[in-house]
Coordinates of N, CA and C and ligand atoms in Angstrom, one line a residue:
M192 N -79.8 -31.8 5.4 CA -79.4 -32.9 6.2 C -80.3 -34.1 5.9
T193 N -79.6 -35.3 6.0 CA -80.4 -36.5 5.7 C -81.0 -36.9 7.0
G194 N -81.8 -38.0 7.0 CA -82.5 -38.5 8.2 C -81.5 -39.3 9.1
K195 N -80.3 -39.6 8.6 CA -79.4 -40.4 9.4 C -78.9 -39.6 10.6
K196 N -78.9 -40.3 11.7 CA -78.5 -39.6 13.0 C -77.1 -40.2 13.4
I197 N -76.3 -39.3 13.9 CA -75.0 -39.7 14.4 C -74.8 -39.2 15.8
I198 N -73.7 -39.7 16.4 CA -73.3 -39.1 17.7 C -72.1 -38.2 17.5
V199 N -72.2 -37.0 18.0 CA -71.0 -36.1 17.9 C -70.4 -35.9 19.3
A200 N -69.2 -36.3 19.5 CA -68.5 -36.2 20.8 C -67.6 -34.9 20.7
V201 N -67.7 -34.0 21.6 CA -66.9 -32.8 21.7 C -66.1 -32.8 23.0
D202 N -64.8 -32.9 22.9 CA -64.0 -32.9 24.1 C -63.0 -31.7 24.0
G203 N -62.4 -31.4 25.1 CA -61.4 -30.4 25.0 C -61.2 -29.7 26.3
H204 N -60.3 -28.7 26.3 CA -59.9 -27.9 27.5 C -61.1 -27.1 28.1
S205 N -61.1 -26.7 29.3 CA -62.2 -26.0 29.9 C -62.2 -24.6 29.3
S206 N -63.4 -24.0 29.2 CA -63.6 -22.7 28.7 C -63.1 -22.4 27.3
C207 N -63.2 -23.4 26.4 CA -62.8 -23.1 25.1 C -64.0 -23.0 24.1
G208 N -65.2 -23.0 24.7 CA -66.4 -22.8 23.9 C -67.0 -24.1 23.4
K209 N -66.7 -25.2 24.1 CA -67.3 -26.4 23.7 C -68.8 -26.4 23.8
S210 N -69.4 -25.8 24.8 CA -70.8 -25.8 25.0 C -71.5 -24.9 24.0
T211 N -70.9 -23.8 23.6 CA -71.5 -22.9 22.6 C -71.5 -23.6 21.3
L212 N -70.4 -24.2 20.9 CA -70.4 -24.9 19.6 C -71.4 -26.1 19.7
S213 N -71.4 -26.9 20.7 CA -72.2 -28.1 20.8 C -73.7 -27.8 20.8
Q214 N -74.0 -26.7 21.5 CA -75.4 -26.3 21.5 C -75.9 -25.8 20.2
Q215 N -75.1 -25.0 19.5 CA -75.5 -24.5 18.2 C -75.5 -25.6 17.2
L216 N -74.6 -26.5 17.3 CA -74.6 -27.6 16.3 C -75.8 -28.5 16.5
A217 N -76.1 -28.8 17.8 CA -77.3 -29.6 18.0 C -78.6 -28.9 17.5
A218 N -78.7 -27.6 17.7 CA -79.9 -26.9 17.3 C -80.0 -27.0 15.8
K219 N -78.9 -26.8 15.1 CA -78.8 -26.8 13.6 C -79.2 -28.2 13.1
L220 N -78.8 -29.3 13.8 CA -79.1 -30.6 13.3 C -80.4 -31.2 13.8
G221 N -81.0 -30.5 14.8 CA -82.2 -31.0 15.4 C -81.9 -32.2 16.4
Y222 N -80.7 -32.1 17.0 CA -80.2 -33.1 17.9 C -80.4 -32.7 19.3
T223 N -80.2 -33.6 20.3 CA -80.2 -33.3 21.7 C -78.8 -32.8 22.1
Y224 N -78.7 -31.8 22.9 CA -77.4 -31.4 23.4 C -77.3 -31.7 24.9
I225 N -76.2 -32.4 25.2 CA -76.0 -32.7 26.7 C -74.6 -32.2 27.1
D226 N -74.6 -31.4 28.2 CA -73.4 -30.8 28.8 C -73.0 -31.7 29.9
S227 N -72.0 -32.6 29.6 CA -71.7 -33.6 30.6 C -71.0 -32.9 31.8
G228 N -70.3 -31.8 31.6 CA -69.6 -31.1 32.7 C -70.7 -30.7 33.8
A229 N -71.9 -30.3 33.3 CA -72.9 -29.9 34.2 C -73.2 -31.0 35.2
M230 N -73.1 -32.3 34.8 CA -73.4 -33.4 35.7 C -72.3 -33.5 36.8
Y231 N -71.0 -33.3 36.5 CA -70.0 -33.3 37.5 C -70.1 -32.1 38.4
R232 N -70.6 -31.0 37.8 CA -70.8 -29.8 38.6 C -72.0 -30.0 39.6
A233 N -73.0 -30.7 39.1 CA -74.2 -31.0 40.0 C -73.8 -31.9 41.2
V234 N -72.9 -32.9 40.9 CA -72.5 -33.7 42.0 C -71.7 -32.9 43.0
T235 N -70.9 -32.0 42.5 CA -70.0 -31.1 43.3 C -70.9 -30.2 44.2
L236 N -72.0 -29.7 43.6 CA -72.9 -28.9 44.4 C -73.5 -29.7 45.5
Y237 N -73.9 -30.9 45.1 CA -74.5 -31.8 46.1 C -73.5 -32.0 47.3
A238 N -72.3 -32.3 46.9 CA -71.3 -32.5 47.9 C -71.0 -31.3 48.8
L239 N -71.0 -30.1 48.2 CA -70.8 -28.9 49.0 C -72.0 -28.7 50.0
K240 N -73.2 -28.9 49.4 CA -74.4 -28.7 50.3 C -74.6 -29.7 51.4
N241 N -74.0 -30.9 51.2 CA -74.1 -31.9 52.2 C -72.9 -32.1 53.1
G242 N -72.0 -31.1 53.1 CA -70.8 -31.2 53.9 C -69.9 -32.3 53.5
L243 N -69.8 -32.7 52.3 CA -69.0 -33.8 51.9 C -67.6 -33.3 51.3
I244 N -67.4 -31.9 51.3 CA -66.2 -31.4 50.9 C -65.6 -30.6 52.1
L245 N -64.5 -31.0 52.6 CA -63.9 -30.4 53.8 C -62.5 -29.9 53.4
S246 N -62.1 -28.7 53.8 CA -60.8 -28.1 53.5 C -60.5 -28.3 52.0
G247 N -61.5 -28.1 51.1 CA -61.3 -28.1 49.7 C -61.3 -29.5 49.1
K248 N -61.3 -30.5 49.9 CA -61.2 -31.9 49.3 C -62.5 -32.7 49.6
P249 N -62.9 -33.4 48.5 CA -64.1 -34.2 48.7 C -63.8 -35.4 49.7
D250 N -64.8 -35.8 50.5 CA -64.6 -37.0 51.3 C -65.1 -38.1 50.4
K251 N -64.1 -38.8 49.8 CA -64.4 -39.7 48.7 C -65.3 -40.8 49.1
N252 N -65.1 -41.5 50.3 CA -65.9 -42.6 50.7 C -67.3 -42.2 51.0
K253 N -67.5 -41.0 51.6 CA -68.8 -40.6 52.0 C -69.6 -40.2 50.7
L254 N -68.9 -39.5 49.8 CA -69.5 -39.1 48.5 C -70.0 -40.4 47.7
I255 N -69.1 -41.4 47.7 CA -69.5 -42.6 47.0 C -70.7 -43.2 47.6
A256 N -70.8 -43.2 48.9 CA -72.0 -43.8 49.6 C -73.2 -43.0 49.3
H257 N -73.1 -41.7 49.0 CA -74.2 -40.8 48.7 C -74.7 -41.0 47.2
L258 N -73.8 -41.5 46.3 CA -74.2 -41.6 44.9 C -75.6 -42.1 44.6
P259 N -76.1 -43.1 45.2 CA -77.4 -43.6 44.9 C -78.5 -42.5 45.2
S260 N -78.2 -41.6 46.1 CA -79.2 -40.5 46.4 C -79.1 -39.3 45.5
I261 N -78.2 -39.4 44.5 CA -78.0 -38.2 43.7 C -78.6 -38.5 42.3
S262 N -79.7 -37.7 42.0 CA -80.3 -37.9 40.7 C -80.0 -36.7 39.8
I263 N -79.5 -36.9 38.6 CA -79.2 -35.7 37.7 C -80.0 -35.9 36.5
T264 N -80.9 -34.9 36.1 CA -81.7 -35.0 34.9 C -81.6 -33.7 34.2
F265 N -82.2 -33.6 33.0 CA -82.2 -32.4 32.3 C -83.6 -32.1 31.9
R266 N -83.9 -30.8 31.8 CA -85.3 -30.4 31.4 C -85.1 -29.2 30.4
Y267 N -85.7 -29.4 29.2 CA -85.6 -28.3 28.2 C -86.2 -27.0 28.7
N268 N -85.5 -25.9 28.5 CA -86.0 -24.6 28.9 C -86.2 -23.8 27.6
P269 N -87.4 -23.7 27.1 CA -87.7 -23.1 25.8 C -87.2 -21.6 25.7
A270 N -87.2 -20.9 26.8 CA -86.8 -19.5 26.8 C -85.3 -19.4 26.5
E271 N -84.5 -20.3 27.0 CA -83.0 -20.3 26.7 C -82.7 -21.2 25.5
Q272 N -83.6 -22.0 25.0 CA -83.4 -22.9 24.0 C -82.3 -23.9 24.3
K273 N -82.3 -24.3 25.6 CA -81.3 -25.4 26.0 C -81.8 -26.0 27.2
S274 N -81.2 -27.1 27.6 CA -81.7 -27.8 28.8 C -81.1 -27.2 30.1
D275 N -81.9 -27.2 31.1 CA -81.5 -26.9 32.5 C -81.1 -28.2 33.2
T276 N -80.1 -28.1 34.1 CA -79.7 -29.2 34.9 C -80.5 -29.3 36.2
L277 N -81.1 -30.5 36.5 CA -81.8 -30.7 37.7 C -81.1 -31.6 38.6
L278 N -80.9 -31.2 39.9 CA -80.3 -32.1 40.9 C -81.4 -32.5 41.9
N279 N -81.7 -33.8 41.9 CA -82.8 -34.3 42.7 C -84.1 -33.5 42.4
G280 N -84.3 -33.1 41.2 CA -85.6 -32.4 40.8 C -85.5 -30.9 40.9
E281 N -84.4 -30.4 41.5 CA -84.3 -28.9 41.7 C -83.5 -28.3 40.6
N282 N -83.9 -27.2 40.0 CA -83.2 -26.6 38.9 C -81.9 -25.9 39.5
V283 N -80.8 -26.4 39.1 CA -79.5 -25.9 39.7 C -78.6 -25.3 38.6
E284 N -79.3 -25.0 37.5 CA -78.5 -24.5 36.3 C -77.6 -23.3 36.6
K285 N -78.1 -22.4 37.4 CA -77.3 -21.2 37.8 C -76.3 -21.5 38.8
A286 N -76.7 -22.2 39.9 CA -75.9 -22.5 41.0 C -74.6 -23.3 40.6
I287 N -74.7 -24.2 39.6 CA -73.6 -25.0 39.2 C -72.5 -24.2 38.5
R288 N -72.8 -23.0 38.1 CA -71.9 -22.2 37.3 C -71.1 -21.2 38.3
E289 N -71.5 -21.2 39.5 CA -70.8 -20.3 40.5 C -69.4 -20.7 40.7
P290 N -68.5 -19.7 41.0 CA -67.0 -20.1 41.2 C -66.8 -21.1 42.3
I291 N -67.6 -21.1 43.3 CA -67.4 -22.1 44.4 C -67.5 -23.5 43.8
V292 N -68.4 -23.8 42.9 CA -68.5 -25.1 42.2 C -67.3 -25.3 41.3
S293 N -67.0 -24.3 40.5 CA -65.8 -24.4 39.5 C -64.6 -24.7 40.3
N294 N -64.4 -24.2 41.5 CA -63.2 -24.4 42.2 C -63.1 -25.7 42.9
H295 N -64.2 -26.4 43.0 CA -64.1 -27.7 43.7 C -64.4 -28.9 42.8
V296 N -64.8 -28.6 41.5 CA -65.3 -29.7 40.7 C -64.2 -30.7 40.2
S297 N -63.0 -30.3 39.9 CA -62.0 -31.2 39.4 C -61.8 -32.4 40.3
P298 N -61.5 -32.2 41.6 CA -61.3 -33.4 42.4 C -62.5 -34.3 42.5
V299 N -63.7 -33.7 42.4 CA -64.9 -34.6 42.4 C -64.9 -35.4 41.1
A300 N -64.6 -34.7 40.0 CA -64.7 -35.4 38.7 C -63.6 -36.5 38.5
A301 N -62.6 -36.4 39.4 CA -61.5 -37.4 39.3 C -61.8 -38.7 40.0
I302 N -62.9 -38.7 40.8 CA -63.2 -40.0 41.5 C -63.9 -41.0 40.6
K303 N -63.2 -42.1 40.5 CA -63.6 -43.2 39.5 C -65.1 -43.5 39.7
E304 N -65.6 -43.7 40.9 CA -67.0 -44.2 41.1 C -68.0 -43.1 40.6
V305 N -67.6 -41.8 40.8 CA -68.4 -40.7 40.4 C -68.5 -40.8 38.8
R306 N -67.3 -41.0 38.2 CA -67.3 -41.0 36.7 C -68.1 -42.2 36.2
N307 N -68.0 -43.4 36.8 CA -68.7 -44.5 36.4 C -70.2 -44.3 36.4
A308 N -70.7 -43.6 37.4 CA -72.1 -43.4 37.6 C -72.5 -42.4 36.5
M309 N -71.7 -41.3 36.2 CA -72.1 -40.3 35.2 C -72.1 -40.9 33.8
V310 N -71.0 -41.7 33.5 CA -70.9 -42.3 32.2 C -72.1 -43.2 31.9
K311 N -72.6 -43.9 32.9 CA -73.8 -44.8 32.7 C -75.0 -44.0 32.2
I312 N -75.2 -42.8 32.9 CA -76.3 -42.0 32.5 C -76.1 -41.4 31.1
Q313 N -74.8 -41.0 30.8 CA -74.5 -40.4 29.5 C -74.7 -41.4 28.4
Q314 N -74.3 -42.6 28.6 CA -74.5 -43.6 27.5 C -76.0 -43.9 27.3
K315 N -76.8 -43.9 28.3 CA -78.2 -44.1 28.2 C -78.8 -42.9 27.3
L316 N -78.4 -41.7 27.6 CA -78.9 -40.5 26.9 C -78.6 -40.6 25.4
G317 N -77.6 -41.3 25.0 CA -77.2 -41.3 23.6 C -77.6 -42.6 22.9
R318 N -78.4 -43.4 23.5 CA -78.6 -44.8 22.9 C -79.4 -44.7 21.6
N319 N -80.2 -43.6 21.3 CA -80.8 -43.4 20.1 C -80.1 -42.5 19.1
K320 N -78.9 -42.2 19.4 CA -78.0 -41.3 18.6 C -78.7 -39.9 18.5
G321 N -78.3 -39.1 17.4 CA -78.9 -37.8 17.4 C -78.6 -36.9 18.6
I322 N -77.3 -37.0 19.0 CA -76.9 -36.3 20.2 C -75.5 -35.6 20.0
V323 N -75.4 -34.5 20.6 CA -74.1 -33.8 20.7 C -73.8 -33.7 22.1
M324 N -72.7 -34.3 22.6 CA -72.4 -34.2 24.0 C -71.0 -33.7 24.1
D325 N -70.8 -32.7 25.1 CA -69.5 -32.2 25.3 C -68.9 -32.6 26.6
G326 N -67.6 -32.6 26.7 CA -67.0 -33.0 28.0 C -65.5 -33.2 27.9
R327 N -64.9 -34.2 28.6 CA -63.5 -34.4 28.5 C -63.2 -35.8 28.0
D328 N -64.1 -36.7 28.2 CA -63.9 -38.2 27.9 C -65.0 -38.7 27.0
I329 N -65.7 -37.8 26.2 CA -66.8 -38.3 25.5 C -66.4 -39.2 24.3
G330 N -65.3 -38.8 23.6 CA -64.8 -39.5 22.5 C -64.0 -40.7 22.9
T331 N -63.4 -40.7 24.1 CA -62.5 -41.7 24.5 C -63.2 -42.8 25.3
V332 N -64.1 -42.4 26.2 CA -64.7 -43.4 27.1 C -66.3 -43.5 26.9
V333 N -67.0 -42.4 26.9 CA -68.4 -42.5 26.8 C -68.9 -43.0 25.5
Y334 N -68.5 -42.5 24.4 CA -68.9 -42.9 23.1 C -67.6 -43.2 22.2
P335 N -66.9 -44.3 22.5 CA -65.7 -44.5 21.7 C -66.0 -44.8 20.2
H336 N -67.2 -45.1 19.9 CA -67.6 -45.3 18.5 C -68.4 -44.2 17.9
A337 N -68.3 -43.0 18.5 CA -69.0 -41.8 18.0 C -68.5 -41.6 16.5
E338 N -69.4 -41.3 15.7 CA -69.1 -41.1 14.2 C -68.2 -39.8 14.0
L339 N -68.5 -38.8 14.9 CA -67.6 -37.6 14.8 C -67.1 -37.2 16.1
K340 N -65.8 -37.1 16.2 CA -65.2 -36.7 17.5 C -64.4 -35.4 17.2
I341 N -64.7 -34.4 18.0 CA -64.0 -33.1 17.8 C -63.3 -32.8 19.1
F342 N -62.0 -32.4 19.0 CA -61.2 -32.1 20.1 C -60.9 -30.6 20.1
M343 N -61.5 -29.8 21.0 CA -61.4 -28.4 20.9 C -60.3 -27.8 21.9
T344 N -59.6 -26.8 21.4 CA -58.7 -26.1 22.3 C -58.6 -24.6 21.9
A345 N -58.0 -23.8 22.8 CA -57.6 -22.4 22.5 C -56.6 -22.1 23.6
S346 N -55.9 -21.0 23.4 CA -54.8 -20.6 24.3 C -55.4 -20.3 25.7
P347 N -54.7 -20.6 26.8 CA -55.2 -20.3 28.2 C -55.6 -18.9 28.4
D348 N -54.9 -17.9 27.8 CA -55.3 -16.5 28.0 C -56.6 -16.2 27.4
I349 N -56.8 -16.7 26.2 CA -58.1 -16.5 25.5 C -59.2 -17.2 26.2
R350 N -59.0 -18.3 26.7 CA -60.0 -19.1 27.5 C -60.4 -18.4 28.7
A351 N -59.4 -17.9 29.5 CA -59.6 -17.2 30.7 C -60.4 -15.9 30.4
R352 N -60.1 -15.2 29.4 CA -60.8 -13.9 29.1 C -62.2 -14.2 28.7
R353 N -62.5 -15.3 28.0 CA -63.8 -15.6 27.6 C -64.7 -16.0 28.8
R354 N -64.1 -16.8 29.7 CA -64.8 -17.2 30.9 C -65.1 -16.0 31.8
Y355 N -64.1 -15.1 31.9 CA -64.3 -13.9 32.7 C -65.5 -13.1 32.2
D356 N -65.5 -12.8 30.9 CA -66.5 -12.0 30.3 C -67.9 -12.7 30.5
E357 N -67.9 -14.0 30.3 CA -69.2 -14.8 30.5 C -69.8 -14.6 31.9
L358 N -68.9 -14.8 32.9 CA -69.3 -14.7 34.3 C -69.7 -13.2 34.6
K359 N -69.0 -12.3 34.2 CA -69.3 -10.9 34.4 C -70.7 -10.6 33.8
N360 N -70.9 -11.1 32.6 CA -72.2 -10.8 32.0 C -73.4 -11.4 32.8
K361 N -73.1 -12.5 33.5 CA -74.1 -13.1 34.3 C -74.2 -12.5 35.7
G362 N -73.4 -11.4 35.9 CA -73.5 -10.7 37.2 C -72.7 -11.4 38.3
I363 N -71.8 -12.4 37.9 CA -71.1 -13.1 39.0 C -69.7 -12.4 39.2
E364 N -69.4 -12.0 40.4 CA -68.2 -11.2 40.7 C -67.0 -12.0 40.7
V365 N -66.0 -11.7 39.9 CA -64.8 -12.5 39.8 C -63.7 -11.6 39.3
T366 N -62.4 -12.0 39.5 CA -61.3 -11.2 38.9 C -60.7 -12.1 37.8
Y367 N -60.0 -11.4 36.9 CA -59.4 -12.1 35.7 C -58.4 -13.1 36.3
D368 N -57.5 -12.6 37.2 CA -56.5 -13.5 37.7 C -57.0 -14.8 38.4
E369 N -58.1 -14.6 39.1 CA -58.7 -15.8 39.7 C -59.2 -16.8 38.6
I370 N -59.7 -16.3 37.6 CA -60.2 -17.1 36.5 C -59.1 -17.8 35.7
R371 N -58.0 -17.0 35.5 CA -56.9 -17.5 34.8 C -56.2 -18.7 35.6
Q372 N -56.1 -18.5 36.9 CA -55.6 -19.5 37.7 C -56.4 -20.8 37.7
N373 N -57.8 -20.6 37.8 CA -58.7 -21.7 37.8 C -58.6 -22.5 36.5
V374 N -58.4 -21.8 35.3 CA -58.3 -22.4 34.0 C -57.1 -23.4 34.0
E375 N -56.0 -22.8 34.5 CA -54.7 -23.6 34.5 C -54.8 -24.8 35.5
Q376 N -55.4 -24.5 36.6 CA -55.5 -25.6 37.6 C -56.4 -26.7 37.1
R377 N -57.5 -26.4 36.4 CA -58.4 -27.4 35.9 C -57.7 -28.2 34.7
D378 N -57.0 -27.5 33.9 CA -56.2 -28.2 32.8 C -55.3 -29.2 33.4
H379 N -54.6 -28.8 34.5 CA -53.6 -29.7 35.1 C -54.3 -30.9 35.6
I380 N -55.4 -30.7 36.4 CA -56.1 -31.9 37.0 C -56.7 -32.7 36.0
D381 N -57.4 -32.1 35.0 CA -58.1 -32.8 34.0 C -57.2 -33.7 33.1
Q382 N -56.0 -33.2 32.9 CA -55.0 -33.9 32.0 C -54.2 -35.0 32.8
N383 N -54.1 -34.8 34.1 CA -53.2 -35.7 34.9 C -54.0 -36.7 35.8
R384 N -55.3 -36.7 35.8 CA -56.0 -37.6 36.7 C -55.8 -39.0 36.2
E385 N -56.0 -39.9 37.2 CA -55.8 -41.3 36.8 C -56.9 -41.9 35.9
T386 N -58.1 -41.5 36.3 CA -59.3 -42.1 35.6 C -59.7 -41.1 34.5
S387 N -59.8 -41.7 33.2 CA -60.2 -40.9 32.1 C -59.6 -39.5 32.0
P388 N -58.3 -39.4 31.9 CA -57.8 -38.0 31.8 C -58.2 -37.4 30.4
L389 N -58.2 -36.1 30.4 CA -58.5 -35.4 29.1 C -57.4 -35.7 28.1
K390 N -57.8 -36.4 27.1 CA -56.8 -36.5 26.0 C -57.6 -36.7 24.6
K391 N -56.9 -36.3 23.6 CA -57.5 -36.4 22.3 C -57.7 -37.9 21.9
A392 N -58.8 -38.3 21.4 CA -59.0 -39.6 20.9 C -58.2 -39.7 19.6
D393 N -57.6 -40.8 19.2 CA -56.8 -40.9 18.1 C -57.5 -40.5 16.8
D394 N -58.8 -40.8 16.8 CA -59.6 -40.5 15.5 C -60.4 -39.1 15.7
A395 N -60.0 -38.3 16.6 CA -60.7 -37.0 16.7 C -60.0 -35.9 15.8
V396 N -60.9 -35.0 15.4 CA -60.3 -33.9 14.6 C -60.1 -32.7 15.5
V397 N -59.0 -32.0 15.4 CA -58.7 -30.9 16.3 C -59.3 -29.6 15.8
L398 N -59.9 -28.8 16.7 CA -60.4 -27.5 16.4 C -59.8 -26.5 17.4
D399 N -58.8 -25.7 16.9 CA -58.2 -24.7 17.7 C -59.0 -23.4 17.3
N400 N -59.8 -22.9 18.2 CA -60.6 -21.8 17.9 C -60.1 -20.4 18.5
S401 N -58.8 -20.4 18.8 CA -58.2 -19.2 19.4 C -58.6 -18.0 18.5
H402 N -58.6 -18.2 17.2 CA -58.8 -17.0 16.3 C -60.0 -17.3 15.4
M403 N -61.0 -17.9 15.9 CA -62.2 -18.2 15.1 C -63.4 -17.5 15.7
T404 N -64.3 -17.1 15.0 CA -65.6 -16.6 15.5 C -66.5 -17.8 15.8
P405 N -67.5 -17.6 16.7 CA -68.4 -18.8 16.9 C -69.1 -19.2 15.6
D406 N -69.3 -18.3 14.7 CA -70.0 -18.8 13.4 C -69.0 -19.5 12.5
E407 N -67.8 -19.1 12.5 CA -66.8 -19.9 11.7 C -66.6 -21.3 12.2
Q408 N -66.6 -21.4 13.6 CA -66.4 -22.8 14.1 C -67.6 -23.7 13.9
L409 N -68.8 -23.0 13.9 CA -70.1 -23.7 13.6 C -70.1 -24.3 12.2
Q410 N -69.7 -23.4 11.3 CA -69.7 -23.8 9.8 C -68.7 -25.0 9.6
W411 N -67.5 -24.9 10.3 CA -66.5 -25.9 10.3 C -67.1 -27.2 10.7
A412 N -67.8 -27.2 11.8 CA -68.4 -28.5 12.4 C -69.5 -29.0 11.5
I413 N -70.3 -28.1 11.0 CA -71.4 -28.6 10.1 C -70.8 -29.3 8.9
K414 N -69.7 -28.8 8.4 CA -69.1 -29.4 7.2 C -68.6 -30.8 7.6
K415 N -68.0 -30.9 8.8 CA -67.6 -32.2 9.2 C -68.7 -33.2 9.3
V416 N -69.9 -32.8 9.9 CA -71.0 -33.7 10.0 C -71.5 -34.1 8.6
N417 N -71.6 -33.1 7.7 CA -72.1 -33.4 6.4 C -71.2 -34.4 5.6
E418 N -69.9 -34.3 5.9 CA -69.0 -35.2 5.2 C -69.3 -36.6 5.7
I419 N -69.7 -36.8 6.9 CA -70.0 -38.1 7.4 C -71.4 -38.6 7.0
I420 N -72.4 -37.8 7.1 CA -73.7 -38.3 6.8 C -74.0 -38.4 5.3
T421 N -73.2 -37.9 4.5 CA -73.4 -38.0 3.1 C -72.5 -39.1 2.4
K422 N -71.7 -39.7 3.3 CA -70.8 -40.8 2.8 C -71.7 -41.9 2.3
D423 N -71.4 -42.5 1.2 CA -72.2 -43.6 0.6 C -72.3 -44.8 1.6
D424 N -71.2 -45.1 2.2 CA -71.2 -46.3 3.0 C -71.6 -46.1 4.4
Y425 N -72.1 -44.9 4.8 CA -72.5 -44.6 6.1 C -73.9 -45.3 6.4
Ligands
DC558 O1 -66.9 -28.3 31.1 P1 -67.0 -27.9 32.6 O2 -65.9 -26.8 32.9 O3 -68.3 -27.4 33.0 O4 -66.6 -29.2 33.4 C1 -66.6 -29.1 34.8 C2 -65.5 -30.1 35.4 O5 -65.9 -31.5 35.1 C3 -64.1 -30.0 34.8 O6 -63.2 -29.9 35.9 C4 -63.9 -31.2 34.0 C5 -64.9 -32.2 34.5 N1 -65.5 -33.0 33.4 C6 -65.0 -34.3 33.3 O7 -64.1 -34.7 34.0 N2 -65.5 -35.1 32.3 C7 -66.5 -34.6 31.5 N3 -67.0 -35.4 30.6 C8 -67.0 -33.3 31.6 C9 -66.4 -32.5 32.6

């Protein structure tokens, strides 16, 4: 690899392995990895803890009023070789992966003011480049000038199965049907929300990993990065 640093934006459907690929790619390149979904999850956890979600719906105005009191940061965890998410200084890495958060995060992430606040933090994190960030709007809104944009997808069945296995391995009790329903529900909300809906940037390359191993997709992404950083005019 050369010393030139780029921004890699990884977007796509939920549970298609964006974070696995992004983490491995960042480690390989010596870049920072940021999981932008963790930030929306942390805001959701805050809202749940502070009674700002009632009957499954966020109280939009109250949550907006609370935004200045919500600090989201990341701290590198050497044991896991990745960053933990901190909410107002507290490590919430495990709590934000619980189904209760997954089930409430989409309507929170659909609030324009929440997105504006998160995008500001995300843009700051990438100002020196050398970053791989995954999410839904990274190539379209957060870094529209990212040198490499990857749009990942896989079939809903395969994504639900992967998510189910991942949660089971972590000791979180769930059923496959519950997960499958959650995957479909989140796709629908992510793609149809008014602010920054999930869509492929025109200049993104598509990676359908339904039938790829994690190593195959990593090699695919490294090749894409190499094509960019070895270009004469880069
Ligand atoms: O990637 P994830 O499943 O952890 O994301 C959690 C939720 O946050 C999901 O409903 C989509 C939303 N999200 C978003 O709207 N924009 C991002 N950049 C990242 C995630």
